[in-house]
PDB file of C-alpha atoms in Angstrom:
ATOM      1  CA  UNK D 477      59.434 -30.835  19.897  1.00 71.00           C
ATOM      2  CA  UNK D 478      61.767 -29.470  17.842  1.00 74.00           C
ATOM      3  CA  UNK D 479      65.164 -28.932  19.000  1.00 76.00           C
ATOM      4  CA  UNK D 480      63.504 -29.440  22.351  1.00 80.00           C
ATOM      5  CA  UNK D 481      65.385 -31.061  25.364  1.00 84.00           C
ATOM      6  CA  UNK D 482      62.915 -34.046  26.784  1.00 90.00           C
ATOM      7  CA  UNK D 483      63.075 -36.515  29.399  1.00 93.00           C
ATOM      8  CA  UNK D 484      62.405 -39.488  27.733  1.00 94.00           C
ATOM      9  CA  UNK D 485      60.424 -40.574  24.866  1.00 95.00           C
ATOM     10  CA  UNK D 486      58.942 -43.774  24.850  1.00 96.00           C
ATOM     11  CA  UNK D 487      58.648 -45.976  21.336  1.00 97.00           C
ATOM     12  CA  UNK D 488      56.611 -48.810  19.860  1.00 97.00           C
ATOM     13  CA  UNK D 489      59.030 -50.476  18.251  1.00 96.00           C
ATOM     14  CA  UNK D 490      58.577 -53.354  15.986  1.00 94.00           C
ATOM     15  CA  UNK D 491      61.390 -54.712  17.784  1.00 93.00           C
ATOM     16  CA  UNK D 492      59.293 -53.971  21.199  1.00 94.00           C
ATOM     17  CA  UNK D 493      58.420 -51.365  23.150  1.00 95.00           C
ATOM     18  CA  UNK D 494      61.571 -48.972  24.512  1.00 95.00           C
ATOM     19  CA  UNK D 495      62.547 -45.776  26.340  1.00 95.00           C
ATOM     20  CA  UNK D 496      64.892 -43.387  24.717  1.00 93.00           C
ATOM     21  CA  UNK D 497      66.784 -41.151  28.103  1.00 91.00           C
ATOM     22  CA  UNK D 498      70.111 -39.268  27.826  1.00 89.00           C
ATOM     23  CA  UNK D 499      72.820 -40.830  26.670  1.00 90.00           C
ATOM     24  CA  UNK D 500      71.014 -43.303  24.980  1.00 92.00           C
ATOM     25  CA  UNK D 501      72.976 -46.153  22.193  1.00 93.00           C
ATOM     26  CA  UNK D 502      72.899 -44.708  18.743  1.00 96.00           C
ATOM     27  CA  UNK D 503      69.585 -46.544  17.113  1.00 94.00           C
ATOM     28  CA  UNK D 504      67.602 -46.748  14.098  1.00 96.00           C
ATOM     29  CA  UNK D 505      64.483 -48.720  14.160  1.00 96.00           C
ATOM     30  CA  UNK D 506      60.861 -48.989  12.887  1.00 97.00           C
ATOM     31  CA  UNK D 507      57.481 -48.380  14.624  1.00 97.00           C
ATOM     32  CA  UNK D 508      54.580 -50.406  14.904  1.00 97.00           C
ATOM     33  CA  UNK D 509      51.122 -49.007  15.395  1.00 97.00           C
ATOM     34  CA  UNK D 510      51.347 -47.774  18.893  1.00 97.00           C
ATOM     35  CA  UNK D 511      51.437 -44.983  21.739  1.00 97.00           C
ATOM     36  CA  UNK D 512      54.283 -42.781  21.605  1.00 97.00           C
ATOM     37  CA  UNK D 513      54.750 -40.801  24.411  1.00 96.00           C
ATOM     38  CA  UNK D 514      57.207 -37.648  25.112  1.00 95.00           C
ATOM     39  CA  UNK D 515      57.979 -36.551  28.485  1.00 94.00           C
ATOM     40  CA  UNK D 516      59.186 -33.199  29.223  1.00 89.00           C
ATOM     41  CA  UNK D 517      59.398 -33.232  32.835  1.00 83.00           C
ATOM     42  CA  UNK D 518      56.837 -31.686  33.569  1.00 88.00           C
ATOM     43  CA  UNK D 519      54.215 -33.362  31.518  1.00 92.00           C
ATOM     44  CA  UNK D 520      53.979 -36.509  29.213  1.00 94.00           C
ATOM     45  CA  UNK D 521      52.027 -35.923  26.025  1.00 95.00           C
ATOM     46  CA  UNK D 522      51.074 -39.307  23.973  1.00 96.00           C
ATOM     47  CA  UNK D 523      50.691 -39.809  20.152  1.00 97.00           C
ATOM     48  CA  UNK D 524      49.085 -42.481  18.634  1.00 97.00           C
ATOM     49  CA  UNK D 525      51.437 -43.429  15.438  1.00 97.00           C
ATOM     50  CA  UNK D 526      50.438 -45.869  12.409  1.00 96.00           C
ATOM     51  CA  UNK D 527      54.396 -46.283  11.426  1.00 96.00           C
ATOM     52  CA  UNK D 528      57.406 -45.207  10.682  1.00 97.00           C
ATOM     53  CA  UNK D 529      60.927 -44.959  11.586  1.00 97.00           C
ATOM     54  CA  UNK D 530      63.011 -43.521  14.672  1.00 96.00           C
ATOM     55  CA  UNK D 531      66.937 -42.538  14.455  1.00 96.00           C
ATOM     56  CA  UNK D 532      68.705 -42.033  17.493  1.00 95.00           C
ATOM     57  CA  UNK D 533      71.583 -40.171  16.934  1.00 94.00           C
ATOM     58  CA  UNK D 534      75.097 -40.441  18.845  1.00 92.00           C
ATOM     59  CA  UNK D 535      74.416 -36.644  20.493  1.00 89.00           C
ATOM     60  CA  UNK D 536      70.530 -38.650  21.879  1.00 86.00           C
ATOM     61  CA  UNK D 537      68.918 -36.319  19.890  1.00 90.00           C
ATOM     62  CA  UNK D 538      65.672 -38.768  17.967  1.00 93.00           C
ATOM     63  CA  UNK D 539      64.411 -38.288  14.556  1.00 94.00           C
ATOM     64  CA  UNK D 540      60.582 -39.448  14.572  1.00 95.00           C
ATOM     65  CA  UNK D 541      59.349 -40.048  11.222  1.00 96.00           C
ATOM     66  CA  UNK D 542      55.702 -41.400  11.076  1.00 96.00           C
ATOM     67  CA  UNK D 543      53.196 -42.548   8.506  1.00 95.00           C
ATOM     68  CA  UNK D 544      50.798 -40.910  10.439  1.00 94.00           C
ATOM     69  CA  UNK D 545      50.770 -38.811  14.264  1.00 95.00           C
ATOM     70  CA  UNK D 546      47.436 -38.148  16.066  1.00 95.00           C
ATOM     71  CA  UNK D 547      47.104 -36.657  19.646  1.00 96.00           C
ATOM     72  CA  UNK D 548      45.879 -39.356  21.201  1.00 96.00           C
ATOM     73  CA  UNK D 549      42.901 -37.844  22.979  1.00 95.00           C
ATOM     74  CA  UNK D 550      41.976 -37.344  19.373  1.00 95.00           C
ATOM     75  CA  UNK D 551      40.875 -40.473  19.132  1.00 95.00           C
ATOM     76  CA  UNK D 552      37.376 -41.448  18.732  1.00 95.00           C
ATOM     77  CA  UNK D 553      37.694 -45.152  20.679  1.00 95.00           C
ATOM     78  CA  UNK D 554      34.119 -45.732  19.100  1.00 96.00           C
ATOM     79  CA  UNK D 555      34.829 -44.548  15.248  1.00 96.00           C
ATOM     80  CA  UNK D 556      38.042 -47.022  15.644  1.00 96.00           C
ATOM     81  CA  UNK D 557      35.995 -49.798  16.890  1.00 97.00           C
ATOM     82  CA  UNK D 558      33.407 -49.250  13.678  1.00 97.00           C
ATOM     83  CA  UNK D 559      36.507 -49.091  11.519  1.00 97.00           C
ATOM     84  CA  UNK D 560      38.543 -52.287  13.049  1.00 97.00           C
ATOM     85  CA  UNK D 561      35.378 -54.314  12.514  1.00 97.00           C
ATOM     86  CA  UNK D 562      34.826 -53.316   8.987  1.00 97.00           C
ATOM     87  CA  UNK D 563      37.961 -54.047   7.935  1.00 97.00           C
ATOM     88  CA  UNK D 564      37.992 -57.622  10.107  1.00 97.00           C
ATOM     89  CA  UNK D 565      35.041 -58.166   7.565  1.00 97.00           C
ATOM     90  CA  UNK D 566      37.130 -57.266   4.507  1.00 95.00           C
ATOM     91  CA  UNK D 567      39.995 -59.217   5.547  1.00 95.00           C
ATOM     92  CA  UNK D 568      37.253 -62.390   6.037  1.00 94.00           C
ATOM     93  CA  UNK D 569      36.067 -62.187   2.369  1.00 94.00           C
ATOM     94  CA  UNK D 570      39.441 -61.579   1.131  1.00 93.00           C
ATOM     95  CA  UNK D 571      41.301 -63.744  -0.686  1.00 93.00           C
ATOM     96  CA  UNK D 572      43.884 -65.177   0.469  1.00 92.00           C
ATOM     97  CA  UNK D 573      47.519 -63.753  -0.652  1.00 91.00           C
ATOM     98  CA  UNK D 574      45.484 -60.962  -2.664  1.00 95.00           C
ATOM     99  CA  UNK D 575      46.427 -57.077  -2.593  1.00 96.00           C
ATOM    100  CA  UNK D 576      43.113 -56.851  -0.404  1.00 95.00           C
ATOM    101  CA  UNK D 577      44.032 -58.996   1.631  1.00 95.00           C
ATOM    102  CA  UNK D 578      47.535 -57.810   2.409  1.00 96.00           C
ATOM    103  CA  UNK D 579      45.526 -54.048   2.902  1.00 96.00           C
ATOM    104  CA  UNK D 580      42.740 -55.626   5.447  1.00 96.00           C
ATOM    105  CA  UNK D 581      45.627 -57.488   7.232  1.00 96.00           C
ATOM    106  CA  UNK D 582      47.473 -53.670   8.228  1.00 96.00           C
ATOM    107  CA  UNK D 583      44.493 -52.236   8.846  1.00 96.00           C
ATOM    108  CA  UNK D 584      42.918 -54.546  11.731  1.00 97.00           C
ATOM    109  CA  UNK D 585      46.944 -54.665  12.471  1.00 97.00           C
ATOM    110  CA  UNK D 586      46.678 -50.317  12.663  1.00 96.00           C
ATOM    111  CA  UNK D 587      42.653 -50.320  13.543  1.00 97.00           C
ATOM    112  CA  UNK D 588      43.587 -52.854  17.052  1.00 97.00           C
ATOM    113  CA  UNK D 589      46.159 -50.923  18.099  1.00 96.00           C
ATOM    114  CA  UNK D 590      44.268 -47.082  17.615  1.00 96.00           C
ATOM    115  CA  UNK D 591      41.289 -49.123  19.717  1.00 97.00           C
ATOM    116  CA  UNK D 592      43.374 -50.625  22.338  1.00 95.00           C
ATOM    117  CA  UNK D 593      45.421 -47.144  22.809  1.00 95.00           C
ATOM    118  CA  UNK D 594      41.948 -45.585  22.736  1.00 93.00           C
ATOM    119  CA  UNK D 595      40.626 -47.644  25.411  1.00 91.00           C
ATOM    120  CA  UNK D 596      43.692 -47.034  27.338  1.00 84.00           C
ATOM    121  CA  UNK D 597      44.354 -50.540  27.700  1.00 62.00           C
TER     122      UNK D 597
END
C-alpha cells in the first residue's frame, strides 16, 4: 500500500480498536496484537500484527510500523493454538517477576490474539 489511496484502515490500538477515513485527526499511537484491516473499496485485506506503532499524518496519509505483519489467512488457527498453550505452560512454571516470565506473559498476550483472529472470532 504504498503511496496508495484507501478507504479506511482499521487499527488495534492499545488505546482500542479505531478506523482511520479521510480527513482523519493527526495521531500517533501503538498496536496491540490484533487484525488490521485495509480497505480499498473494492476489497478489504486483513493482517494479523504482533505490534508496533501507527502515525497519522495531518495530509491522512498512515505510517504502519509493525513488529511483525502476516496475511491473515496465513494463519495456521491450529499451530497458534499448540503455541498459546505451550507458552500458558511456561508462563505457569515461571517465576514470578522473572525475564521468563515477562516473555511467557507477551506471548499468550500475542499467541490469544493470532488464535482468536484465526478463529475469526
Amino acid at each position: 500500500f504504498n503511496d496508495a489511496p484507501v478507504e479506511q484502515v482499521n487499527i488495534p490500538s492499545s488505546d482500542g480498536d479505531f478506523g482511520v477515513l479521510p480527513n482523519h485527526v493527526p495521531v500517533i499511537t501503538t498496536m496491540k496484537p490484533g487484525v488490521l484491516s485495509v480497505l480499498d473499496g473494492k476489497t478489504e485485506q486483513k493482517f494479523f500484527v504482533s505490534s508496533g506503532t501507527v502515525t497519522i499524518n495531518s495530509d491522512s496519509s498512515v505510517q504502519i510500523i509493525a513488529e511483525e505483519a502476516q496475511p491473515l489467512e496465513n494463519i495456521d488457527a491450529a499451530l497458534a493454538r499448540s503455541s498459546l498453550d505451550s507458552w500458558t505452560a511456561k508462563a505457569s512454571a515461571a517465576a514470578a517477576d522473572s525475564v521468563e516470565q515477562v516473555e511467557a506473559d507477551i506471548a499468550v498476550e500475542v499467541f490469544s490474539a493470532m488464535v482468536k483472529a484465526a478463529e475469526g472470532n
